[in-house]
Structures are given as structure tokens and as C-alpha cells.
Coordinates of C-alpha atoms and ligand atoms in Angstrom, one line a residue:
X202 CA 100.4 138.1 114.1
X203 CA 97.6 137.4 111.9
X204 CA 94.4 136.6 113.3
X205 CA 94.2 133.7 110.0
X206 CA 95.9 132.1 107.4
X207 CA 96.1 129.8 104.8
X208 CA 99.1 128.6 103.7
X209 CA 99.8 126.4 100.1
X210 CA 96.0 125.6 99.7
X211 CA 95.7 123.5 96.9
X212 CA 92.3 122.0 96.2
X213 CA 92.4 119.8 92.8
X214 CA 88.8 118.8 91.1
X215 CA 88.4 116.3 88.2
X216 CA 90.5 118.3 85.5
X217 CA 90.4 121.4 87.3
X218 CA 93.2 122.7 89.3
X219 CA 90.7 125.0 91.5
X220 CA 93.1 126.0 94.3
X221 CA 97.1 126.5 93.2
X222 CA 99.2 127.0 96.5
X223 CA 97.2 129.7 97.7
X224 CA 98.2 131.8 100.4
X225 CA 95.9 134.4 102.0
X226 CA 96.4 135.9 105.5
X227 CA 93.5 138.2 107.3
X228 CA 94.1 140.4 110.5
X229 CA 91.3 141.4 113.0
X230 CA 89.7 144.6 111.8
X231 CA 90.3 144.3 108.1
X232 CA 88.2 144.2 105.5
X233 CA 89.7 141.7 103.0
X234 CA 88.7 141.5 99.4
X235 CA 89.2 138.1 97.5
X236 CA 89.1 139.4 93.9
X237 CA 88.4 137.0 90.8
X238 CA 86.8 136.5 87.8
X239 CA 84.0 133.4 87.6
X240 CA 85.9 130.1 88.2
X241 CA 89.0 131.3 89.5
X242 CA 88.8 129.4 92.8
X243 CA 87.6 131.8 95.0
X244 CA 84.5 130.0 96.7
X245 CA 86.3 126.8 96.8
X246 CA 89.2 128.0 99.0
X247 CA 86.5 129.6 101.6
X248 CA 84.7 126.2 101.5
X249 CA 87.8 124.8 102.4
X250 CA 88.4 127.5 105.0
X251 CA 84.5 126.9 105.9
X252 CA 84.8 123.0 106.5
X253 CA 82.7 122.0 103.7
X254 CA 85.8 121.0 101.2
X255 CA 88.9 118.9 102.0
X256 CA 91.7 120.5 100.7
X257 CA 94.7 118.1 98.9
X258 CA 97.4 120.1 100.7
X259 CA 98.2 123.2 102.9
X260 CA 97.7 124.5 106.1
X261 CA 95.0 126.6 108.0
X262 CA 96.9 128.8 111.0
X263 CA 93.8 130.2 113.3
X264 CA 95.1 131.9 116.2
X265 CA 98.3 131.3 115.9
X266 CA 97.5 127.2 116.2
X267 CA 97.3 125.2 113.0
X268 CA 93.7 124.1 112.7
X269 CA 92.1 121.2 110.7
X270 CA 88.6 122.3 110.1
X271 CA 86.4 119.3 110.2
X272 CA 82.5 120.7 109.2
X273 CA 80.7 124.1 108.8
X274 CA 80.1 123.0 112.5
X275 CA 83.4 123.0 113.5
X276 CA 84.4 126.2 111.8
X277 CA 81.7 128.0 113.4
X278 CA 83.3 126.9 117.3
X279 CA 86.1 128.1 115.9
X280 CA 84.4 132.0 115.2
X281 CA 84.5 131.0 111.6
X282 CA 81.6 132.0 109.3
X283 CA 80.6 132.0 106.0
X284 CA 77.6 133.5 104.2
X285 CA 77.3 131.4 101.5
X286 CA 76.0 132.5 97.5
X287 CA 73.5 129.6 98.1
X288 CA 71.3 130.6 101.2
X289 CA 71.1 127.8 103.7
X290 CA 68.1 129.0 106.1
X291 CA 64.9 126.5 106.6
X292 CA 62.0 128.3 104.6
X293 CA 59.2 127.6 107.3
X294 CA 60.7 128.8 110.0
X295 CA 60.6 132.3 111.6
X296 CA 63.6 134.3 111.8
X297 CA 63.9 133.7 115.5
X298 CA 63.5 129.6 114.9
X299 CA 66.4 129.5 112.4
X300 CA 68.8 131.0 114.9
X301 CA 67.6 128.7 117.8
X302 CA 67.9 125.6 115.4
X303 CA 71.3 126.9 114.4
X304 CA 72.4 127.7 118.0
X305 CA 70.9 123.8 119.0
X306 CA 73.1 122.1 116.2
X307 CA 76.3 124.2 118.3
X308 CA 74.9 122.4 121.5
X309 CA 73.3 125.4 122.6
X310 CA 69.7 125.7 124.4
X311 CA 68.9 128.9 125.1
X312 CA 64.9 130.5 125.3
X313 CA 62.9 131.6 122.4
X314 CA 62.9 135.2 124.1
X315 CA 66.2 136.0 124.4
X316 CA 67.5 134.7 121.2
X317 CA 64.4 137.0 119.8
X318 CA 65.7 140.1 122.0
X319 CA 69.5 139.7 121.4
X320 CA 68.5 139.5 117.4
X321 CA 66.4 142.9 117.5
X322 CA 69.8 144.3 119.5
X323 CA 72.8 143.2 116.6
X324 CA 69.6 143.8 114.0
X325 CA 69.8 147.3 115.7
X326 CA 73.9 147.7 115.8
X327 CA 74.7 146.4 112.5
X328 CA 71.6 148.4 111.0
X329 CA 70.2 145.0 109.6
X330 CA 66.8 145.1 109.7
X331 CA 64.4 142.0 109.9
X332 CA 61.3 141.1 111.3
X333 CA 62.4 138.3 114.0
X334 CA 59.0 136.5 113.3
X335 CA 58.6 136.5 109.8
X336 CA 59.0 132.5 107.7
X337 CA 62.0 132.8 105.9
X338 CA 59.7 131.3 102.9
X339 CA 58.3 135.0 103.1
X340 CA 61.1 137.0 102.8
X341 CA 63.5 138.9 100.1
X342 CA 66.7 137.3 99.2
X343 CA 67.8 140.7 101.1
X344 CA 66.4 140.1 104.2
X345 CA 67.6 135.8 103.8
X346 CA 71.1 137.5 103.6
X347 CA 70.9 139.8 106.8
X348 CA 69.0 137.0 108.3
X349 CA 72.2 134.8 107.5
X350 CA 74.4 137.5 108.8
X351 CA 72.8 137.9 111.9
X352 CA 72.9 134.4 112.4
X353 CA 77.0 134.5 112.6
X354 CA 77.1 137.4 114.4
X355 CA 75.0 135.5 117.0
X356 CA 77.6 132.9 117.2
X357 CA 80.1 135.4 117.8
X358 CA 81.5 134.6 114.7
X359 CA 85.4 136.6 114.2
X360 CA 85.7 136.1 110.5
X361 CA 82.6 136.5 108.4
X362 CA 83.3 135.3 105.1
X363 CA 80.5 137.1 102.7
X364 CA 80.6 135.2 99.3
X365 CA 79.3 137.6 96.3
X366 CA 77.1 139.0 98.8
X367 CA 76.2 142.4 96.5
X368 CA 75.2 140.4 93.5
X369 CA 71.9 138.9 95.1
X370 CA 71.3 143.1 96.5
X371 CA 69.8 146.1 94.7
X372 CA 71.7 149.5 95.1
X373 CA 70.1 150.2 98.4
X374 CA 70.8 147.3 99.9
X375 CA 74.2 146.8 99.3
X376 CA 74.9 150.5 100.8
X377 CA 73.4 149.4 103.7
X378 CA 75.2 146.0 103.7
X379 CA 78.8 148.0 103.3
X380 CA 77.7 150.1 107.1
X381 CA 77.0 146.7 108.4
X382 CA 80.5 145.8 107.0
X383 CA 82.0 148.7 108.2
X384 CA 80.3 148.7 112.1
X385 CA 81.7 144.4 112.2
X386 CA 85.6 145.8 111.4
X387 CA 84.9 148.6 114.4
X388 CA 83.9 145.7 116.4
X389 CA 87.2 143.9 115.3
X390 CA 85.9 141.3 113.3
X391 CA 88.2 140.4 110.2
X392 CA 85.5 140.3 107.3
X393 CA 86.2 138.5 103.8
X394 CA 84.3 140.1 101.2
X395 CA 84.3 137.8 97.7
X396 CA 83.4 139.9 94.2
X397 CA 84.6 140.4 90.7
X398 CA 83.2 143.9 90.8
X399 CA 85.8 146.6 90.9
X400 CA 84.4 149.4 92.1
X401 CA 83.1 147.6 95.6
X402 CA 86.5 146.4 95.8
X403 CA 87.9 149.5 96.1
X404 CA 85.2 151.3 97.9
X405 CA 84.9 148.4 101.1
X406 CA 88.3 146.3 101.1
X407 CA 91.7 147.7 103.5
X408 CA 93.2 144.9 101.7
X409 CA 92.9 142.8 98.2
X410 CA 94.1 139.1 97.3
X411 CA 93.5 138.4 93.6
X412 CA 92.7 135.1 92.5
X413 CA 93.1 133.9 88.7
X414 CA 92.9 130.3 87.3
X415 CA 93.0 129.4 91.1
X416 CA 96.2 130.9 91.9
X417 CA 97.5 134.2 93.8
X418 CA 98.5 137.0 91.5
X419 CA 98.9 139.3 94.3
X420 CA 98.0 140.7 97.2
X421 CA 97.8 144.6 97.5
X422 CA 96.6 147.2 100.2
X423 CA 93.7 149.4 99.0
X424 CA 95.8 152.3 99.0
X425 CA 98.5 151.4 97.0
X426 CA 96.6 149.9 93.9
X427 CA 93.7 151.3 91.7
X428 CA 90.7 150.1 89.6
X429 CA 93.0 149.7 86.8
X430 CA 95.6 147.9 88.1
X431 CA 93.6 145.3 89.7
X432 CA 91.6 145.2 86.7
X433 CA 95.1 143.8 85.0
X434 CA 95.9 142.3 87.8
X435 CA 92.5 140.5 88.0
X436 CA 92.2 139.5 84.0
X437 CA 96.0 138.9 83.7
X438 CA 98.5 138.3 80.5
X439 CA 101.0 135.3 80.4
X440 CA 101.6 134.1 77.0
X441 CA 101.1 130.5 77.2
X442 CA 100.1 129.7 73.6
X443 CA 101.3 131.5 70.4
X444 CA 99.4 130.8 67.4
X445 CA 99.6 131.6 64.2
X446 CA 96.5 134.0 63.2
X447 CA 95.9 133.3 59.6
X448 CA 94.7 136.5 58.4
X449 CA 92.0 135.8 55.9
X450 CA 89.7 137.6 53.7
X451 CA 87.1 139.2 55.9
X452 CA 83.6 138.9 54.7
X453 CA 80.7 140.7 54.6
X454 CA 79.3 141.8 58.3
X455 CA 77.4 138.5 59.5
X456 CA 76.6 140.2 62.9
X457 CA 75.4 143.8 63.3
X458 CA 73.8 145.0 66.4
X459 CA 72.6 148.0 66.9
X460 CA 71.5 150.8 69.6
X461 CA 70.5 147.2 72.0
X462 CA 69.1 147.5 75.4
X463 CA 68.7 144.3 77.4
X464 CA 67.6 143.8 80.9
X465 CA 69.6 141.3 83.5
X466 CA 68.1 139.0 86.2
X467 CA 67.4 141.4 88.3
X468 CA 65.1 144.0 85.6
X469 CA 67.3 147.0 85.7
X470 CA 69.2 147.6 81.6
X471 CA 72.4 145.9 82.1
X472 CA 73.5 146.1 77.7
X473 CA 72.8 149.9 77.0
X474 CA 72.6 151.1 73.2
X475 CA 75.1 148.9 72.4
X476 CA 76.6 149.1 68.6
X477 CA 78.5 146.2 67.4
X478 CA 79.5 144.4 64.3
X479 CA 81.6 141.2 63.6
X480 CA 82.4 140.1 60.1
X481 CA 82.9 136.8 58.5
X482 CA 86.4 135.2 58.6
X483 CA 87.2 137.3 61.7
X484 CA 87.5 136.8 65.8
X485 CA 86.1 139.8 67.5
X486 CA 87.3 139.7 71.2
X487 CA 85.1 141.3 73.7
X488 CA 87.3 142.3 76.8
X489 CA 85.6 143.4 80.1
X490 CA 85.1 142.7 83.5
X491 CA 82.7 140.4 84.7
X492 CA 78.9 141.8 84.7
X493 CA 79.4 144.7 82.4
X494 CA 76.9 143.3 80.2
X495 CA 78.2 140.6 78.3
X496 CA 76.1 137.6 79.4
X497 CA 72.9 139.4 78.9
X498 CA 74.5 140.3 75.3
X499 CA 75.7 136.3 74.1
X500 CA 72.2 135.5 75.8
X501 CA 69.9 137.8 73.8
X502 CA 71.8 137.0 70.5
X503 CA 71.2 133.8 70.9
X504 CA 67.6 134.5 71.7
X505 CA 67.3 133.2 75.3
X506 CA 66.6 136.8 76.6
X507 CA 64.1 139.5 75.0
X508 CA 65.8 142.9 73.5
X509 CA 63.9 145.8 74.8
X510 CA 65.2 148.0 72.4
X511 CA 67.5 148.5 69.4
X512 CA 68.0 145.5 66.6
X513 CA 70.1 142.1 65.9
X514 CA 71.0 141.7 62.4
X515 CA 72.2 138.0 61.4
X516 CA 73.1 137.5 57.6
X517 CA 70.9 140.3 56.1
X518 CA 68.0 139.6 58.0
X519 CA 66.2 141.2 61.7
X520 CA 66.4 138.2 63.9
X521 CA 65.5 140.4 66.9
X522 CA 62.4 138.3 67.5
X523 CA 63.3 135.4 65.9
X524 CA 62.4 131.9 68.1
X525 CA 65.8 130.2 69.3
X526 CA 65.6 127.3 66.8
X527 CA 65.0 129.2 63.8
X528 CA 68.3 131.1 64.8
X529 CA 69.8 127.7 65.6
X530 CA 68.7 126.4 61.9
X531 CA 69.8 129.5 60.4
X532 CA 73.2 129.3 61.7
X533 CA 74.0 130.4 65.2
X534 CA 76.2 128.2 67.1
X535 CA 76.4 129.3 70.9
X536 CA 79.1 127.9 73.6
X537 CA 77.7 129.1 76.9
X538 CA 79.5 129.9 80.0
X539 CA 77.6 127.5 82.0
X540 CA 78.3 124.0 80.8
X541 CA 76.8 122.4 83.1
X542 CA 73.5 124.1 83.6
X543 CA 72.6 125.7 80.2
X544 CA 74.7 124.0 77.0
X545 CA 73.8 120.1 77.7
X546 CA 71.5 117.9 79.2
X547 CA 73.6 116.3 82.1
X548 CA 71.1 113.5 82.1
X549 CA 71.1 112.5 78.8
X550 CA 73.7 110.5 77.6
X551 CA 76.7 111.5 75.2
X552 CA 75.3 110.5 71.8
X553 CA 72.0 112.1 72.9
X554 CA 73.5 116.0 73.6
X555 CA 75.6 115.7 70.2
X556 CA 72.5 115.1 68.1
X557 CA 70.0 117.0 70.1
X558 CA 70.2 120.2 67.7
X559 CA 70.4 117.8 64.6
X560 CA 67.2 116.0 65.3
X561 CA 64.9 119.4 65.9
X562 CA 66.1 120.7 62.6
X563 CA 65.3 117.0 61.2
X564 CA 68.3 116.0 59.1
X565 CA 68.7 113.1 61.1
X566 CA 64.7 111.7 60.7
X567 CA 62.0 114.2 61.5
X568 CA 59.4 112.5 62.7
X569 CA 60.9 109.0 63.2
X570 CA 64.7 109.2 64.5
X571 CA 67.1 107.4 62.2
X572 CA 68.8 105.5 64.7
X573 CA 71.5 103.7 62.2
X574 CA 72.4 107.2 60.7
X575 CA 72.3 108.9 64.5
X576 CA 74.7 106.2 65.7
X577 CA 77.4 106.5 62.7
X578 CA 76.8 110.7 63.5
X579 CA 77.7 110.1 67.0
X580 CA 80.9 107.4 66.8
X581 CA 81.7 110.1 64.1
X582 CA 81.6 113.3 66.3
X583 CA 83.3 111.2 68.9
X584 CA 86.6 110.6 67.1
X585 CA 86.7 113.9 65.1
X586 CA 86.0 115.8 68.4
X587 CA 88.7 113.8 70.5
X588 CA 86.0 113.6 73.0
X589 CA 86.9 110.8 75.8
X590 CA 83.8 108.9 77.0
X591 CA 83.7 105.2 78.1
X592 CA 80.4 104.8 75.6
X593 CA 78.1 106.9 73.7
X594 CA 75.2 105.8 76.0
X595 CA 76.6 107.2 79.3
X596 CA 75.3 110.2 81.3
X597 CA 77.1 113.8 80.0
X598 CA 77.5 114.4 83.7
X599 CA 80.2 112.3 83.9
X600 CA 82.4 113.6 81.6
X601 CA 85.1 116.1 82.9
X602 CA 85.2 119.7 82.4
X603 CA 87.1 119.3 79.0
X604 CA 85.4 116.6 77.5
X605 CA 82.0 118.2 78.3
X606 CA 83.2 121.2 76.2
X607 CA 84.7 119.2 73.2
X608 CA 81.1 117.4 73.2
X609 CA 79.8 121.3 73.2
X610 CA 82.0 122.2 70.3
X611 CA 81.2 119.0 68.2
X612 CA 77.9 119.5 68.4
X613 CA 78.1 123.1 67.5
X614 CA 80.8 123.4 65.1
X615 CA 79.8 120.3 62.7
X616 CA 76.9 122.2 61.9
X617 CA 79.2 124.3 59.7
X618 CA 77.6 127.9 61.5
X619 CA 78.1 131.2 59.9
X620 CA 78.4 133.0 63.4
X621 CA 79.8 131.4 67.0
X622 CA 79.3 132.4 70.0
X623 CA 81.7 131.7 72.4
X624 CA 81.3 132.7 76.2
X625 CA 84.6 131.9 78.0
X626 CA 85.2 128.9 75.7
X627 CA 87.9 127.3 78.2
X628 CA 87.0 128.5 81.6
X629 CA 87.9 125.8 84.0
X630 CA 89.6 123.8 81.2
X631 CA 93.4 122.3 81.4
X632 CA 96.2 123.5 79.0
X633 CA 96.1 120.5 76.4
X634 CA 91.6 121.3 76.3
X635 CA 92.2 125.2 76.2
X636 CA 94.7 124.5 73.2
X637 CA 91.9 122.2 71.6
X638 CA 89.2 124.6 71.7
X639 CA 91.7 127.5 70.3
X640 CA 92.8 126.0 67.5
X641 CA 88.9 124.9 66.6
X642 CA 87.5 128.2 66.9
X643 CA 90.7 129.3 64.5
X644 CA 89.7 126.8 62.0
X645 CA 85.8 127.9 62.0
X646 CA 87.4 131.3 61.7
X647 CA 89.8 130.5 58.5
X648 CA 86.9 128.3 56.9
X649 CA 84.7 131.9 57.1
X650 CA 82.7 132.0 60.2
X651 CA 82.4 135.0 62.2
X652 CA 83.2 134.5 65.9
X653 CA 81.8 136.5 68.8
X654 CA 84.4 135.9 71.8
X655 CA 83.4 137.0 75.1
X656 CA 86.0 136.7 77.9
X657 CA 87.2 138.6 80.9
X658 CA 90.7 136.9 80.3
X659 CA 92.9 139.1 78.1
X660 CA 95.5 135.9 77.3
X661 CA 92.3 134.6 75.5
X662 CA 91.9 137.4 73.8
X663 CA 95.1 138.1 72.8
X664 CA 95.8 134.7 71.5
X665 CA 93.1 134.3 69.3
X666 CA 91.4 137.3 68.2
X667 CA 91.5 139.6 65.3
X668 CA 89.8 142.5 67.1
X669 CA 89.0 143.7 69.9
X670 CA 86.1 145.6 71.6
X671 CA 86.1 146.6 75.1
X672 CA 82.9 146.6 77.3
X673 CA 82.1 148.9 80.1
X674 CA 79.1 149.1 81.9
X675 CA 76.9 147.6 78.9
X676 CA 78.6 149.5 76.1
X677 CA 81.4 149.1 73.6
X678 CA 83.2 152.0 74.9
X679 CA 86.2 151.2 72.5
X680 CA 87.9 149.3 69.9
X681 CA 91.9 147.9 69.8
X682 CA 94.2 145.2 68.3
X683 CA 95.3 142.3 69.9
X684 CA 98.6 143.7 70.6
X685 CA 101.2 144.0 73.5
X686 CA 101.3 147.8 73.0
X687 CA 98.1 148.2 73.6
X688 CA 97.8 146.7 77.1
X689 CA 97.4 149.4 79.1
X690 CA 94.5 151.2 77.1
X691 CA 92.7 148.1 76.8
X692 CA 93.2 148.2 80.9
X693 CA 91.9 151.7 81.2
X694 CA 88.7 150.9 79.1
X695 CA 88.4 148.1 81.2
X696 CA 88.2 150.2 83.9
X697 CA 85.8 152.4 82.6
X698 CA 88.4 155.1 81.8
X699 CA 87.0 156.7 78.4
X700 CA 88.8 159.5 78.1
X701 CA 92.0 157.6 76.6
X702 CA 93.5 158.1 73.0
X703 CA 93.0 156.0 70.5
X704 CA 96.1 154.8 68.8
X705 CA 95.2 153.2 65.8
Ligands
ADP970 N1 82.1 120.8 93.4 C1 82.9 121.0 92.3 N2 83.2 119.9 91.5 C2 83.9 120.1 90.4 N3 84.5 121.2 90.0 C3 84.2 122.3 90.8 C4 83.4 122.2 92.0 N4 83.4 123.5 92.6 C5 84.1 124.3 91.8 N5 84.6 123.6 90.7 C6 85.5 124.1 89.7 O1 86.6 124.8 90.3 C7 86.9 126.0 89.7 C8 86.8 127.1 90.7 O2 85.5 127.3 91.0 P1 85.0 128.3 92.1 O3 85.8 128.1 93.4 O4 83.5 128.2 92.3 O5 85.3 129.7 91.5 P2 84.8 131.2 91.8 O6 84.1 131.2 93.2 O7 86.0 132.1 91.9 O8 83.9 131.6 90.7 C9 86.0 126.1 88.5 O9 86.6 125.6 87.3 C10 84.8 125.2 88.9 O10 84.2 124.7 87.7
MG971 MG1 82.1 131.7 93.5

């Protein structure tokens, strides 16, 4: 018998399907791997799992006894845990204080002393070190993690649910965080470990469930898959659109990168010498796994990160240290990945996101706005863009998912730009919204833009692009058309398999 599972999850948000009839069982003493790309539902079915989401429908088993899991509280009585990507630790308290107050909340009381003594002992077991007395305000994000570890291993926790614990860790850590892993299966804990990186996949996991779009593609033990075939597995293809790729005269290069080195979050190179070149009147489709580089490319293009080495050409001309808006004005158009954080201003209303870029480069009033000319703009970009809002004057943040990215596009794409980037364009989005944005970013395509598509997902690749460049571990490590017979070398490249032949 299974020690958990979850049976026909499905967790809908406001035009997003997040959770499709998900099943997942764990057994005591396994290591299980829940493998997806960004968005594809994975931290939303442990928050069910974890009390903090309802789900719509489905069915926890726990034991053998079908469980409704009420709070984080009540999942925890249960020997439920969950280290979540978003620490949850007071900052002024010790160590020590932060397992007494969570200990309290469970209707415990026990003495300052022992909690500090029984701490030092798993710290000791588990090969987690902290200093007991230290303020959480004080400490690494790697000692905040085996802080919150400790903490469910204090509460005697059975399942430990680790979401993306590596990507907050440098090298080091995460080895020692895999021991730890390793000494809680001996111990018989069932452990689920959440990542969209391969390689950790396959090095920690007995077993892997992979997500996409928020259903199950599969589950498989470690043994019987590979890197590759989870890579597939992970990025999928099922044809769900077919359209028709106007071939059209390609253009001089717009884009040309060459020998770039860029730094990620965390300072170490993460886009390393990486050539590339997109023309105009051409989608170049950049396939790769998640973190291999690709955000830190889009974002240095655009100008949001510094290059540390090598050169971005744009249209003749060495815009590696251009200033953002001069790219903007020069024509750059950039869809991030993060809608809501990074490509509007949740607070300001509708009308105000579509114009923002218009106003800076001072075509609608330069000094003084021109509000008649900004609201004909707006109504305008409103009906040509499809985009459903009860008024121009409410808050972006409540549009839906789709809307939010048609009010991206319009404001974007009616700037006429000579190059687009596009950063998982319809991530999250429905069918009829995914079908919009496709057959936009065609159009820009056939009117002559170049388009930089980056996407882990090889349907969106294959449906729209011209080209295709593969990235592995912050290089272009290979080049291939958008075509079925193909498959399985893009896979490999994926995969970070470079010895492959080159077919065309
Ligand atoms: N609180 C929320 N409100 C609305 N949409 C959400 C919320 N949490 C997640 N989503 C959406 O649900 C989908 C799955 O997200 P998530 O479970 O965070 O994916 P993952 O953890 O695999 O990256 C995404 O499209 C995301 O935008
Ligand atoms: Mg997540």
C-alpha cells in the first residue's frame, strides 16, 4: 500500500487549468521526483496536498484513510510537510525560537533546552548544520532552508515535500542537501523533491512523475528512463494547432550576438560565449530546458542585465550598452515570462500599461500627455487586441492570464518592432489565447520582424518557428528544423548530448 496518494486532483485558477486529474502516489522510503517545466502545476498540487489550496475535485488517501487536509496545520498532525520556495520563518527570532513557536501553534509546550538539544541532534544526523541561536534575519537562504527542514523533521514529519529546493543553493550546498535527502529515505521518510533540472532528477529521485500544462505525462522509475527521455517527456509534442508558416523573404540579420557571457542571480556565468543570429521575416525557436541560460539571454538583450563579455548587434549597430529605452525606441519589443511581475504595472490601470512605452518615447505628448489622442490609442488597442476588460480605467491585475498577455502584445506589437522577444508567449494561457498570440507573432513575422522565441515547449516551437536553435548549459550547442524527423536530435541536444549528427 502506498504510504500517499492523490487521486484526480484538479485545481482550476481564473483561466488556468493548473491541476488536470492528477494522480501521484508516494511510498515510504522513496525519493519522489515531481518533474515540470515553470507553470506546469507542480507547486499548486503540493499546496493542495499541503492545506494551503482547496482543490475543485479529487481525493487525498493518507494511510490508507481518505484525508481532507484542512491548513498547513493540519497537514503537519498529519506528518505532512512542505518546504516551501517562499521561506516562512520569523526573521527576529533565533533558530531555536522558530521551532518552539512552530511546535506552540501544534499545541505543543515543551522547554527552550530541549527543543535546542534535540535540534543540534537531527542538525547532527541529517548533516544540516545551523547555529541554534543565530536570528533568522542573519542567516543564508542556505541555512533558512535547513532551518526549515529541521523544523519538519522536528514534527516528525513522514513526507517532506521540498519545493525547488536546489535553485535557492550553490553547488556545495545542494550536495549536502542530497545526504540529508538520502539519510530521511534510510529513516523511511517518503521525500517529494520538485525541479525542472534534469540532471538532479536523475541523480536523487527512485521515482519520477512529470507534470506538463498541469497534467500527468507519466510516471517512471529512475532506472527505467534517462535524461533524454524525460527531457521529451518533460517538454512534450501534441500537435494541437497547425498553421500555415508563410515562408517569406528573409532579411538581413536584425539580431547577431556574439561570443556573450552573462551572469544569473546568483553571479556565477549562466549564457557562456554564446553565438547567435536571427534574421528579419524569420521565427528562430530556442529549445531547452529550463535554466540553461535563456532567461539571462532575453533579459540582457533587452538590456535589463549587463553583458560581461562578447557583443549584441541590433540593426547594424553595438547596442551592448545601450540604456533600455533607447533599445525600446529603436525597436525591441520584449514579452517576458513573468507577466505579472516584470511586463505591466499591476496597479495601473489598462489604458495606462498600453501607453506606458508610447508616452516615454513622446509620440503621445512629451511633456504634457495628450489625453484626447491617449484615449482614442487605448479604445483603439482595445478592440484590435481583442483584449476583455470591463473599462480602460481598471487595475491590470484584474485581468486574467490571457487578457493580461493580449494587453502585453498590443502594447508591444503596435509599435511596429523590427525584433520581438518572446519568452514563453503563452505559458499559463487557454487554447483560444495561445491560438491568438500564434497567429500575432506569425503576422509580425510575415510583415518582416525578426522573432526571438524562447520556450522549453517543443509544440511551441514546432508550430511556429522557422528555425531552431537548441540551448544547453548557456550555449547554442546546435541548430534544426521544425520538423517531426528531427525529434529525437533536438531531444538529445536538449539533453546536453553533443556528439549527435547533424542531418541537414
Ligand atoms: N494563486 C494563483 N492564482 C492564479 N493562478 C495561479 C496561482 N498559482 C499558480 N497559478 C497558475 O497556475 C499554473 C501552475 O502554476 P504552479 O503550480 O506555480 O506551477 P509550477 O510550480 O510547476 O511552476 C500557472 O499557470 C500559474 O500561473
Ligand atoms: Mg513552482
Amino acid at each position: 500500500m502506498a504510504l500517499l496518494e492523490l487521486r484526480n486532483i484538479t485545481k482550476r485558477f481564473p483561466g488556468v487549468l493548473a491541476n488536470d486529474n492528477v494522480n501521484l502516489s508516494v511510498e515510504s522510503g522513496e525519493v519522489h521526483a515531481l518533474l515540470g517545466e515553470n507553470g506546469a502545476g507542480k507547486t499548486t498540487l503540493m499546496k493542495i496536498l499541503f492545506g494551503i489550496y482547496r482543490m475543485d475535485s479529487g481525493e487525498i488517501i493518507f494511510k490508507g484513510k481518505p484525508v481532507s487536509i484542512r491548513s498547513p496545520k493540519h497537514a503537519l498532525e498529519l506528518g505532512i510537510g512542505m518546504v516551501q520556495q517562499h521561506f516562512t520563518l520569523v526573521p527576529s527570532f533565533s533558530a531555536v525560537e522558530n521551532v518552539l513557536l512552530g511546535l506552540k501553534e501544534m499545541g505543543i509546550i515543551p522547554q527552550a533546552q530541549e527543543v535546542r538539544e534535540k535540534l543540534l541532534r537531527l542538525s547532527r544526523i541529517y548533516g544540516l548544520e545551523i547555529d541554534p541561536d543565530e536570528k533568522v534575519w542573519k542567516m543564508t537562504v542556505g541555512e533558512k532552508q535547513r532551518l526549515e527542514i529541521l523544523k519538519l523533521l522536528y514534527s516528525g514529519a513522514e513526507v517532506l515535500i521540498l519545493d525547488e529546493p536546489t535553485a535557492v543553493l550553490t553547488p556545495q550546498e545542494t550536495r549536502s542537501l542530497f545526504k540529508a535527502i538520502e539519510q530521511m529515505k534510510e529513516r523511511g521518510a517518503a521525500v517529494i523533491f520538485i525541479s525542472h533540472k534534469l540532471n538532479e532528477v536523475m541523480e536523487i529521485a527512485d521515482r519520477v512523475t512529470v507534470l506538463r500544462r498541469g497534467k500527468v505525462v507519466g510516471t517512471v522509475k529512475k532506472e527505467d528512463t534517462s535524461t533524454r527521455e524525460l527531457a521529451a517527456m518533460m517538454v512534450g509534442r501534441e500537435v494541437i494547432f497547425q498553421f500555415e508558416k508563410k515562408k517569406v523573404e528573409i532579411g538581413p540579420p536584425i539580431l547577431r550576438i556574439e561570443g556573450l557571457k552573462v551572469r544569473g542571480d546568483k553571479g556565477y556565468l549562466t549564457v557562456k560565449s554564446l553565438d547567435l543570429e536571427v534574421r528579419a521575416g524569420e521565427i528562430l525557436g530556442v529549445a531547452g530546458v529550463a535554466g540553461n541560460g535563456q532567461k539571462e539571454l532575453a533579459e540582457s538583450i533587452y538590456g535589463l542585465r549587463p553583458v560581461e563579455e562578447g557583443k549584441i548587434l541590433f540593426d547594424g549597430n553595438d547596442i551592448t550598452s545601450w540604456p533600455i529605452p533607447k533599445r525600446i525606441n529603436a525597436g525591441i519589443a520584449y514579452i517576458p515570462q513573468d507577466r505579472k511581475e516584470v511586463a505591466v504595472a499591476q496597479n495601473l490601470s489598462v489604458a495606462e500599461n498600453l501607453v506606458m512605452k508610447d508616452c516615454c518615447a513622446g509620440k503621445l505628448g512629451r511633456m504634457k500627455l495628450d489625453r484626447r489622442r491617449i484615449d482614442l490609442t487605448v479604445v483603439r488597442l482595445i478592440e484590435e487586441f481583442n483584449i476583455k476588460t470591463p473599462s480602460p480605467a481598471i487595475r491590470s491585475r484584474y485581468l486574467s492570464g490571457g487578457n493580461i498577455q493580449k494587453l502585453i502584445l498590443a502594447r508591444e506589437l503596435s509599435r511596429s518592432p523590427k525584433l520581438i522577444i518572446a519568452e514563453h508567449p503563452t505559458r499559463g494561457l487557454d487554447v483560444g489565447a495561445m491560438e491568438y498570440v500564434y497567429t500575432r507573432l506569425l503576422e509580425e513575422k510575415e510583415r518582416g520582424a525578426a522573432v526571438l522565441l524562447l520556450a522549453g515547449d517543443l509544440d511551441e516551437i514546432f508550430t511556429i518557428s522557422d528555425r531552431v536553435a537548441v540551448i544547453y548549459d548557456g550555449k547554442i550547442v546546435g541548430y534544426a528544423n521544425p520538423d517531426e524527423s528531427e525529434l529525437e536530435r533536438i531531444g538529445l541536444l536538449m539533453a546536453g548530448v553533443t556528439d549527435v549528427q547533424e542531418s541537414a
